[in-house]
GROMACS .gro file of N, CA, C and O in nm:
model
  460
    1UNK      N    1   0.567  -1.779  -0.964
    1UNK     CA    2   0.647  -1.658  -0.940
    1UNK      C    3   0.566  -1.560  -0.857
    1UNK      O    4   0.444  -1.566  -0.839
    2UNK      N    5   0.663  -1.455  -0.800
    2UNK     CA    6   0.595  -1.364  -0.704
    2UNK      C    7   0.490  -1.311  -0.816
    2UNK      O    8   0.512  -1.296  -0.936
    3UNK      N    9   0.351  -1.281  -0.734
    3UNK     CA   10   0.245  -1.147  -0.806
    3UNK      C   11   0.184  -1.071  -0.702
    3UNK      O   12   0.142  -1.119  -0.596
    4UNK      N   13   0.180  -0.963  -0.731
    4UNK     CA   14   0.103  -0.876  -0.608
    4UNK      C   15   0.010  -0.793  -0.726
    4UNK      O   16   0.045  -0.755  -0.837
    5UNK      N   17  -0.084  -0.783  -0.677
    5UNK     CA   18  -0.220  -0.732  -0.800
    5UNK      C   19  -0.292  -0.607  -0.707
    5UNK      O   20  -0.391  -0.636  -0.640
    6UNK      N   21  -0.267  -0.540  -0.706
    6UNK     CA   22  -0.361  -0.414  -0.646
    6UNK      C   23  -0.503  -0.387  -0.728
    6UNK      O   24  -0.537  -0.391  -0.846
    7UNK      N   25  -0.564  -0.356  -0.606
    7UNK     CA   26  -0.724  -0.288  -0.645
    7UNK      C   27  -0.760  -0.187  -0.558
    7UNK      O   28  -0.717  -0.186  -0.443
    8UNK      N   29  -0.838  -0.097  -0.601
    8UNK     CA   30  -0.945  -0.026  -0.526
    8UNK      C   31  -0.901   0.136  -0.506
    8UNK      O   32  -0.943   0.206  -0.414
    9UNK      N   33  -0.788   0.193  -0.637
    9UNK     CA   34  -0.795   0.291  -0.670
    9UNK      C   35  -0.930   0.358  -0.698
    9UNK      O   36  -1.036   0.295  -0.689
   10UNK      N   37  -0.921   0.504  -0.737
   10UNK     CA   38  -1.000   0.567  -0.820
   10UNK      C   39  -1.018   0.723  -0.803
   10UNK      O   40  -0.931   0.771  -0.730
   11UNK      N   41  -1.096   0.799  -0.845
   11UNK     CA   42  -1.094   0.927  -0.793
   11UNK      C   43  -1.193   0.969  -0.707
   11UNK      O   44  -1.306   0.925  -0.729
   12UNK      N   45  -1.173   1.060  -0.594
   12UNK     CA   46  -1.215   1.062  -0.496
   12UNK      C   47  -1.208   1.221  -0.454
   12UNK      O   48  -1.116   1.298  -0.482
   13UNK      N   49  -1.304   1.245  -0.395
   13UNK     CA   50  -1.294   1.399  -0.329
   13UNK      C   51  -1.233   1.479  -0.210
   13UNK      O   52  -1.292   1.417  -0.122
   14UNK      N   53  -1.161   1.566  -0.144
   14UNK     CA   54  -1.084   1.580  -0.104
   14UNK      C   55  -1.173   1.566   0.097
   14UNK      O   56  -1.235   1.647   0.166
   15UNK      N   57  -1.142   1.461   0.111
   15UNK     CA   58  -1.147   1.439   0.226
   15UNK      C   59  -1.235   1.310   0.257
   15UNK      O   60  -1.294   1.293   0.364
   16UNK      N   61  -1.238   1.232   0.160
   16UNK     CA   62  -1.323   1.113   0.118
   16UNK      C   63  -1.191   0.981   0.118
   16UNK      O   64  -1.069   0.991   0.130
   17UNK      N   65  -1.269   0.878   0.101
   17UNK     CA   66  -1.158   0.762   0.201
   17UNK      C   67  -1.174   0.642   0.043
   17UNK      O   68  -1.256   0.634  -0.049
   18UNK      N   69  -1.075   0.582   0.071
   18UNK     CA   70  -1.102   0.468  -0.044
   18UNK      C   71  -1.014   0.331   0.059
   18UNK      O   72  -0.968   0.323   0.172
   19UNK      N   73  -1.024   0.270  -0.022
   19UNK     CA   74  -0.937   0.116   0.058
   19UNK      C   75  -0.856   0.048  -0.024
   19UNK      O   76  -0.915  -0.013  -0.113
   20UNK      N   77  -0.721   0.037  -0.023
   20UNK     CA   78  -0.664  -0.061  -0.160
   20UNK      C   79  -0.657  -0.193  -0.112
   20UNK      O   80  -0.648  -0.221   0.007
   21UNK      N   81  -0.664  -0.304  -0.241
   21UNK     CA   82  -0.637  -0.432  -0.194
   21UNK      C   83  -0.489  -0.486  -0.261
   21UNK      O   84  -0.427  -0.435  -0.354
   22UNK      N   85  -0.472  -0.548  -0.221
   22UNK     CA   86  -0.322  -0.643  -0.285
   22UNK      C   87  -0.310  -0.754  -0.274
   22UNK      O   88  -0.260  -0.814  -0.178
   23UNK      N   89  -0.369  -0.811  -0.398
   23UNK     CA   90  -0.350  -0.999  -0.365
   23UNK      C   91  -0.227  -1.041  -0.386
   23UNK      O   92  -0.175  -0.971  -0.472
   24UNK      N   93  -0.164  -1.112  -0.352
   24UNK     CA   94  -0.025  -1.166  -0.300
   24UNK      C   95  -0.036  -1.333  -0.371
   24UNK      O   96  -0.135  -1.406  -0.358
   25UNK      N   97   0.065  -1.361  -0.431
   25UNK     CA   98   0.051  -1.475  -0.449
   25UNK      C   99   0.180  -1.551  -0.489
   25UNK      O  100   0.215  -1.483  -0.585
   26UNK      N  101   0.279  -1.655  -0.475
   26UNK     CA  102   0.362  -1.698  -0.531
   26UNK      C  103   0.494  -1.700  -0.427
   26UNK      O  104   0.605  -1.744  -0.456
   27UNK      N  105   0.452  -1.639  -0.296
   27UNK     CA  106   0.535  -1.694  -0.210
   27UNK      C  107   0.469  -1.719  -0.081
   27UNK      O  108   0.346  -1.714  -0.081
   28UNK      N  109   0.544  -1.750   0.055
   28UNK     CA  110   0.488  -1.772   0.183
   28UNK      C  111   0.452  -1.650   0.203
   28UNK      O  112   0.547  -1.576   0.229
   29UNK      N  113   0.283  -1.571   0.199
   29UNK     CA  114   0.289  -1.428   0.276
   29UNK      C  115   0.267  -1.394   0.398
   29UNK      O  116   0.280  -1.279   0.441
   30UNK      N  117   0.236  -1.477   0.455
   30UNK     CA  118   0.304  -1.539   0.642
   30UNK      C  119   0.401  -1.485   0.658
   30UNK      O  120   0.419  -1.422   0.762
   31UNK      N  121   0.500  -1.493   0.557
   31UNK     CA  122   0.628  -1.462   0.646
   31UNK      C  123   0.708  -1.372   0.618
   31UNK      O  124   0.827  -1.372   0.651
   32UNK      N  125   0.640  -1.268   0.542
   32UNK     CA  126   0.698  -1.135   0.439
   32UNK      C  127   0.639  -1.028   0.572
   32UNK      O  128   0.520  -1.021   0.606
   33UNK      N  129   0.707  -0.981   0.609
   33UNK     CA  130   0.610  -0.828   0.603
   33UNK      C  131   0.548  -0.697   0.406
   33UNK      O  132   0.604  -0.660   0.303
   34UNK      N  133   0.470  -0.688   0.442
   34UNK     CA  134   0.465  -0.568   0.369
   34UNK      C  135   0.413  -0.430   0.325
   34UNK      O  136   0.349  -0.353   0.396
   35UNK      N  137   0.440  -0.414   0.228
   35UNK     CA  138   0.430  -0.214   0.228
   35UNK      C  139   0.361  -0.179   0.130
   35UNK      O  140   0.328  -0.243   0.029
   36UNK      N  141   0.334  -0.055   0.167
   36UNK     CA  142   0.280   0.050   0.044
   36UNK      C  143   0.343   0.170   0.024
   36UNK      O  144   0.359   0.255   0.112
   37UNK      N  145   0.386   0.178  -0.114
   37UNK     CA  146   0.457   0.274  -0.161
   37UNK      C  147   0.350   0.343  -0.257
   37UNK      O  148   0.249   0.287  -0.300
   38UNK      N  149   0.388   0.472  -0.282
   38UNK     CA  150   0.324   0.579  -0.368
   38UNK      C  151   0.398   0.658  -0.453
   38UNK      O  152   0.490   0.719  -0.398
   39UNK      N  153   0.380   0.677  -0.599
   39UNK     CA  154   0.478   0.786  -0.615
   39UNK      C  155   0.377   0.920  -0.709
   39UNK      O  156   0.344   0.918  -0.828
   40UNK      N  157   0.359   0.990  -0.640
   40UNK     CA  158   0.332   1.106  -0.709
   40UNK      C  159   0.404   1.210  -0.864
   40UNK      O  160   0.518   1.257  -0.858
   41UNK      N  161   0.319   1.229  -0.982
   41UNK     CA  162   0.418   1.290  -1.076
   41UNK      C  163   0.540   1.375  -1.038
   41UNK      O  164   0.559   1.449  -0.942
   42UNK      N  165   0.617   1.344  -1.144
   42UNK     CA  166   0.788   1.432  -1.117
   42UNK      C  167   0.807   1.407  -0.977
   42UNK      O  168   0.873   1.497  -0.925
   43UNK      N  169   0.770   1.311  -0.895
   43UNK     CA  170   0.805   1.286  -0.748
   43UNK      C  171   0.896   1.146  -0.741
   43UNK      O  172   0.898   1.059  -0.828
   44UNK      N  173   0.989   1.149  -0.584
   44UNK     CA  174   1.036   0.992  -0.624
   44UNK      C  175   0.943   0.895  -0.579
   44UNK      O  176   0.855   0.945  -0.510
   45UNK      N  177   0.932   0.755  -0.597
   45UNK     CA  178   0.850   0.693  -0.493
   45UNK      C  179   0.862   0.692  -0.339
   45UNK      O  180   0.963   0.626  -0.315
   46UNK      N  181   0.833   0.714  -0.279
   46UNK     CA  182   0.805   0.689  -0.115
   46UNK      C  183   0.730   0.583  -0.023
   46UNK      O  184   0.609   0.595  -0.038
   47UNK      N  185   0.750   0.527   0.028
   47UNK     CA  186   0.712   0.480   0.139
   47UNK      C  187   0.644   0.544   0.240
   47UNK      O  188   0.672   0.621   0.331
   48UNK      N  189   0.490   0.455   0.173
   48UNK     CA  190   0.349   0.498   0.302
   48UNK      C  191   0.319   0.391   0.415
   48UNK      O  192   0.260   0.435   0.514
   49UNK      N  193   0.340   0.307   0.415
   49UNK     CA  194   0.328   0.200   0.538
   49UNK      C  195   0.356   0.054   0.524
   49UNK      O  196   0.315  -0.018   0.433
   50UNK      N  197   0.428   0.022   0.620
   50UNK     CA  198   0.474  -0.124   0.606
   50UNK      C  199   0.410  -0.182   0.733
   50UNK      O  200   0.374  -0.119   0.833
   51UNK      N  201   0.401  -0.326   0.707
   51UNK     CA  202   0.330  -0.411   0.794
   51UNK      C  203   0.407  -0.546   0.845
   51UNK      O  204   0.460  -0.622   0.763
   52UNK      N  205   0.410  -0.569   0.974
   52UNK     CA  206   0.515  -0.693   0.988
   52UNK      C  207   0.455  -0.834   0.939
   52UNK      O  208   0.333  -0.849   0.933
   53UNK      N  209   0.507  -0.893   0.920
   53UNK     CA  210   0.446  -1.091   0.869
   53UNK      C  211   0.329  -1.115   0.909
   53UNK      O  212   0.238  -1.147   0.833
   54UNK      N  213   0.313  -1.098   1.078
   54UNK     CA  214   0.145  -1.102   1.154
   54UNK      C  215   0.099  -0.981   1.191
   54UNK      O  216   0.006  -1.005   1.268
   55UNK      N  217   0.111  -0.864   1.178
   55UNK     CA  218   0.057  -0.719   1.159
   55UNK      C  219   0.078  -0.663   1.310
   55UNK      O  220   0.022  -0.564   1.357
   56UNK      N  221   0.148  -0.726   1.357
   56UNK     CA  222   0.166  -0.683   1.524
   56UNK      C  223   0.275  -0.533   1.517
   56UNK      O  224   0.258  -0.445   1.602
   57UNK      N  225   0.361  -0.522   1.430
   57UNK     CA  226   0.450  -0.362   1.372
   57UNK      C  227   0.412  -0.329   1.235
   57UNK      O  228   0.431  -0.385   1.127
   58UNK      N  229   0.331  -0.184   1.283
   58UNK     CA  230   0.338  -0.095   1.161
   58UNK      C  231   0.385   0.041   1.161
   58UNK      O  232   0.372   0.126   1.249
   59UNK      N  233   0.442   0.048   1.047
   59UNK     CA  234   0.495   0.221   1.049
   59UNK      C  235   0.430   0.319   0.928
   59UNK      O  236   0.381   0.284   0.821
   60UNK      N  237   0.436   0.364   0.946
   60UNK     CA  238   0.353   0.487   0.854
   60UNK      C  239   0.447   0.604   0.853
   60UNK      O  240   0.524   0.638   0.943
   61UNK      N  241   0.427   0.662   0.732
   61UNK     CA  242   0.507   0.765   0.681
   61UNK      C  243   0.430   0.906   0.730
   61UNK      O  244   0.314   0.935   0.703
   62UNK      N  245   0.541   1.003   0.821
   62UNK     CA  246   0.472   1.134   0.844
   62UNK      C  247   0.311   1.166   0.806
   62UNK      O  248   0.210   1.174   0.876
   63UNK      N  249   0.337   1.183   0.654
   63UNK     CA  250   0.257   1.274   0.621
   63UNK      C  251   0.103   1.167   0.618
   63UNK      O  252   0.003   1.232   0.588
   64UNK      N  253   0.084   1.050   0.638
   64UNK     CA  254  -0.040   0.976   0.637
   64UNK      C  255  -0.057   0.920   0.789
   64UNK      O  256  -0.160   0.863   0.825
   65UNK      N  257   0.039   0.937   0.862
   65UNK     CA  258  -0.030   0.929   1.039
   65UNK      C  259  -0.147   0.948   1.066
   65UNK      O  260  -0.177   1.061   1.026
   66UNK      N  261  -0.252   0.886   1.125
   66UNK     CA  262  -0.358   0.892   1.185
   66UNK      C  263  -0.461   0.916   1.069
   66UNK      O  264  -0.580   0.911   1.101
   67UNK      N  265  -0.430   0.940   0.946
   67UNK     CA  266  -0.530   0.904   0.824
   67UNK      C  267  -0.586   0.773   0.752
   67UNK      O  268  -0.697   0.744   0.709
   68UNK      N  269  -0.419   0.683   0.757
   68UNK     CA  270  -0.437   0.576   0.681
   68UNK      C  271  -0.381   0.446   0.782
   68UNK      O  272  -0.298   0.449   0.873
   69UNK      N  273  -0.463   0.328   0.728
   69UNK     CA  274  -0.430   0.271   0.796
   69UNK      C  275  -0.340   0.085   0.749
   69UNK      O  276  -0.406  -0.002   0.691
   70UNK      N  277  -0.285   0.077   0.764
   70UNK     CA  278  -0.222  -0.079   0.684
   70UNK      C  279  -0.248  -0.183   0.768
   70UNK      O  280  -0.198  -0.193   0.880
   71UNK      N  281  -0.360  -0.298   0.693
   71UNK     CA  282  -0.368  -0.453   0.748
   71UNK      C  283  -0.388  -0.536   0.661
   71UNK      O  284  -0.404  -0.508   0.542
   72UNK      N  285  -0.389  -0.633   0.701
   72UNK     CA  286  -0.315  -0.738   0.626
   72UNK      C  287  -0.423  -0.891   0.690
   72UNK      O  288  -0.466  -0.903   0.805
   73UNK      N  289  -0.437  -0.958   0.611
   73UNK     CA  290  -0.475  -1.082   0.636
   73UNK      C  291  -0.430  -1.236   0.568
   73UNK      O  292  -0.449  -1.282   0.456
   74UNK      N  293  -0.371  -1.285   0.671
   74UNK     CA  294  -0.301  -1.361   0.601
   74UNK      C  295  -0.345  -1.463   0.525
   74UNK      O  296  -0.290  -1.496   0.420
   75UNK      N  297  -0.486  -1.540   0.592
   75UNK     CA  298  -0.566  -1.624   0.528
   75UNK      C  299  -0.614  -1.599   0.389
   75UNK      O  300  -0.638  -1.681   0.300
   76UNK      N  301  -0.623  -1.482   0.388
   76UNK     CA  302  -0.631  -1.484   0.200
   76UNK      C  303  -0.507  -1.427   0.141
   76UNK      O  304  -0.521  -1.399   0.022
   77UNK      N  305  -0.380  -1.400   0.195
   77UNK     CA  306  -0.250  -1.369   0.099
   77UNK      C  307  -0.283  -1.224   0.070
   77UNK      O  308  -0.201  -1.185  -0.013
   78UNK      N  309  -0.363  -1.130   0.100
   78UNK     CA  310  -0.399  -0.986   0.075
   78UNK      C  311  -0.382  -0.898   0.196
   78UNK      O  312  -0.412  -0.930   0.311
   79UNK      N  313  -0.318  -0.755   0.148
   79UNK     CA  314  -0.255  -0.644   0.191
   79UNK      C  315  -0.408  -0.516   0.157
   79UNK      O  316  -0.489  -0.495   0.067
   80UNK      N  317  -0.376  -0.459   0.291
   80UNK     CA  318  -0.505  -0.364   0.245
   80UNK      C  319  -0.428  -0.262   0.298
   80UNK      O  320  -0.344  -0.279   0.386
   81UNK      N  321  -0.464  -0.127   0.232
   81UNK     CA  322  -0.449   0.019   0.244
   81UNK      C  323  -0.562   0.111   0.283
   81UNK      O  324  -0.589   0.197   0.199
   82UNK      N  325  -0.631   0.111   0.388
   82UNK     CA  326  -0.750   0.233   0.408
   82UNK      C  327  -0.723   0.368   0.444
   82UNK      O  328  -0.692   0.409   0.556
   83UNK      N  329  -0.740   0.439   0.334
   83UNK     CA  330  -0.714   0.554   0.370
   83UNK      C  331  -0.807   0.700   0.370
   83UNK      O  332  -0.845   0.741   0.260
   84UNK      N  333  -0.828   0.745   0.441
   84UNK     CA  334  -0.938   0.827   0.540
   84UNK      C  335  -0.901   0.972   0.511
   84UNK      O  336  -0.780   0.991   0.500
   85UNK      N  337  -0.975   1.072   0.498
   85UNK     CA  338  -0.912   1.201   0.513
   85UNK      C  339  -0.837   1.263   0.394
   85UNK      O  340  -0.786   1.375   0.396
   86UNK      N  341  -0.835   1.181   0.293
   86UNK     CA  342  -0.789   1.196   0.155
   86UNK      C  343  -0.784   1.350   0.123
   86UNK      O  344  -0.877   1.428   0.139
   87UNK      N  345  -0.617   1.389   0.059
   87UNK     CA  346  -0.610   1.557   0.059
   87UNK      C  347  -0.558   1.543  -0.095
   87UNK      O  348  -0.552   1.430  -0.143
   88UNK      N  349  -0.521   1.656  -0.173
   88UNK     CA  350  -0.536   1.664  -0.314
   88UNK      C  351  -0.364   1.570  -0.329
   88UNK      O  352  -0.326   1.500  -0.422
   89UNK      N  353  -0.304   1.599  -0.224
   89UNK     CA  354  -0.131   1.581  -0.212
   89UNK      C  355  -0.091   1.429  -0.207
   89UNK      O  356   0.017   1.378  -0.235
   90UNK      N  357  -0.228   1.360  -0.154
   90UNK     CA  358  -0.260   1.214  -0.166
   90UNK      C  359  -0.261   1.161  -0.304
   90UNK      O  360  -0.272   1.040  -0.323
   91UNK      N  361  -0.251   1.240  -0.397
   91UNK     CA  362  -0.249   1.163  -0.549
   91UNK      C  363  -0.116   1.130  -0.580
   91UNK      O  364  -0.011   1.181  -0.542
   92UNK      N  365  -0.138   1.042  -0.649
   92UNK     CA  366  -0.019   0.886  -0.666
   92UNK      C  367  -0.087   0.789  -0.737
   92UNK      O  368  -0.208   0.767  -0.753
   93UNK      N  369   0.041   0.719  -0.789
   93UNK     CA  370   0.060   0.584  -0.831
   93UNK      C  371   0.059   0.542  -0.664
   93UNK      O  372   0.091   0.625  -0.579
   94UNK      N  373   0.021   0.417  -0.631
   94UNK     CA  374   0.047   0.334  -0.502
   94UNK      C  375   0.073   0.168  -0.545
   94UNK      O  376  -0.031   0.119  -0.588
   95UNK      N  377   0.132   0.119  -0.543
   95UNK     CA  378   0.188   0.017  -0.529
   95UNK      C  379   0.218  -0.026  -0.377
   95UNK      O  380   0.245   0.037  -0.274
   96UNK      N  381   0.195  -0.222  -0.422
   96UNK     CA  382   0.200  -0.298  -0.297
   96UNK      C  383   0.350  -0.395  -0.341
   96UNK      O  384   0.368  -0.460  -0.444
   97UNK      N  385   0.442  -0.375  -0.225
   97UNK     CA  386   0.542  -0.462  -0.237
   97UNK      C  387   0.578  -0.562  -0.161
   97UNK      O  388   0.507  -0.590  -0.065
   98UNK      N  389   0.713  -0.647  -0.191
   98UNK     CA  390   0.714  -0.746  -0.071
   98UNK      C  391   0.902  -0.753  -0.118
   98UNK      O  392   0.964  -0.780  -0.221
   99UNK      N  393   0.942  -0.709   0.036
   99UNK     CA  394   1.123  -0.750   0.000
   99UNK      C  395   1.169  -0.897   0.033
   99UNK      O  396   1.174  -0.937   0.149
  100UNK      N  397   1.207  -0.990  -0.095
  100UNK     CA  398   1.237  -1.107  -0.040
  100UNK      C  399   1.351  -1.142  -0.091
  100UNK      O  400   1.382  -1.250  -0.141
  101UNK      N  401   1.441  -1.003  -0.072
  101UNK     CA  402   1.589  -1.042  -0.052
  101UNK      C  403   1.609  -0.937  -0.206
  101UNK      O  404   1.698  -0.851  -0.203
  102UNK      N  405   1.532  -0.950  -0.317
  102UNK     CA  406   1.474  -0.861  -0.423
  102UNK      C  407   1.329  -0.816  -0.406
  102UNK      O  408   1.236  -0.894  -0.384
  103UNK      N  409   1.316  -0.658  -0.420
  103UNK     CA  410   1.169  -0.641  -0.368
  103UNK      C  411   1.110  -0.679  -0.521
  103UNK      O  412   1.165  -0.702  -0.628
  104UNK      N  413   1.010  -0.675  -0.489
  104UNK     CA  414   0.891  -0.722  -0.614
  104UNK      C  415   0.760  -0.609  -0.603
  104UNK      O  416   0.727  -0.545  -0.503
  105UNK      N  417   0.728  -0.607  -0.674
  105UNK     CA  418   0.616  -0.425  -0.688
  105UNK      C  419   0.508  -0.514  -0.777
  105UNK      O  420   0.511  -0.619  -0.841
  106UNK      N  421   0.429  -0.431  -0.750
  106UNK     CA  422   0.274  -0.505  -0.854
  106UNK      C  423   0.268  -0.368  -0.969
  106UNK      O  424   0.343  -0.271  -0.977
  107UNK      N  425   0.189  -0.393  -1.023
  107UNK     CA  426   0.170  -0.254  -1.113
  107UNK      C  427   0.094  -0.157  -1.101
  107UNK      O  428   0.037  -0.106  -1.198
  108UNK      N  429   0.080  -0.113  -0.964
  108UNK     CA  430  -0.010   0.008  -0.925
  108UNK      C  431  -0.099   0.070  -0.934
  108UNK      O  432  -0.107   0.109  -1.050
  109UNK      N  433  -0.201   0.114  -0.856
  109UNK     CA  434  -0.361   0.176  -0.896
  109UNK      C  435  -0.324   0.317  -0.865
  109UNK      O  436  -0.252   0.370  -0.781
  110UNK      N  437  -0.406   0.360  -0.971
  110UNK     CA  438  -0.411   0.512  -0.965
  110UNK      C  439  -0.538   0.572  -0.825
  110UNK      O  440  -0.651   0.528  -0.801
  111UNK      N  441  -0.453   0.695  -0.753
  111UNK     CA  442  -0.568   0.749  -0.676
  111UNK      C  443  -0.531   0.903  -0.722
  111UNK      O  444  -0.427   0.958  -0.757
  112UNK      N  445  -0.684   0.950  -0.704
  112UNK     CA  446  -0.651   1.050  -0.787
  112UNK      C  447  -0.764   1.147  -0.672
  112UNK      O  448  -0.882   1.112  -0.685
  113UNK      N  449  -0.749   1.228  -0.598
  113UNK     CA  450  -0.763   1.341  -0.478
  113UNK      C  451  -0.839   1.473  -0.555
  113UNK      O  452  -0.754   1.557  -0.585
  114UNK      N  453  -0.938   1.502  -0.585
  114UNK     CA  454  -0.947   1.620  -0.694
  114UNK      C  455  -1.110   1.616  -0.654
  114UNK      O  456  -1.176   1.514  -0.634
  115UNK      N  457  -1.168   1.778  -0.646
  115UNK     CA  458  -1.313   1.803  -0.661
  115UNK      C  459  -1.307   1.822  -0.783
  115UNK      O  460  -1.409   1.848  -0.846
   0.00000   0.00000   0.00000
């Protein structure tokens, strides 16, 4: 069955960078594009960047342009999130997904933006 396993939350200082990982496992991830979503307390979830099947289209959400960045490697089935410039507004749940007709979500790492 689908699994997507995130790593590489944690807390971090306000303008300090972390990297998430997302191991992928249980379908072709060749041929998925995929994303990173975030949802901040009392917030809805949102959409921070999606990645196409071979990483040739990515989009990024307003507010993480030119901070963060989404790649992907397919040889190991893992989704990465680097994100640079980290502001307090950056705290979230983040989750890695994949839409394959039903999206599928992993169970999310905490990042947490705070001196």
């Amino acid at each position: 069955q689908v699994q997507l396993v995130e790593s590489g939350g944690g807390l971090v200082q306000p303008g300090g960078s972390l990297r998430l990982s997302c191991a992928a496992s249980g379908f072709t991830f060749s041929s998925y594009a995929m994303s990173w979503y975030r949802q901040a307390p009392g917030k809805e979830r949102e959409l921070v960047a999606l990645i196409s099947s071979f990483g040739l289209n990515l989009n990024y959400a307003d507010s993480v342009k030119g901070r963060f960045t989404i790649s992907r490697d397919n040889a190991k089935n893992t989704v990465y999130l680097q994100m640079n410039s980290l502001k307090p507004e950056d705290t979230a749940v983040y989750y890695c997904t994949v839409n394959k007709g039903v999206r599928y979500w992993g169970q999310g790492t905490q990042v947490t933006v705070s001196s």
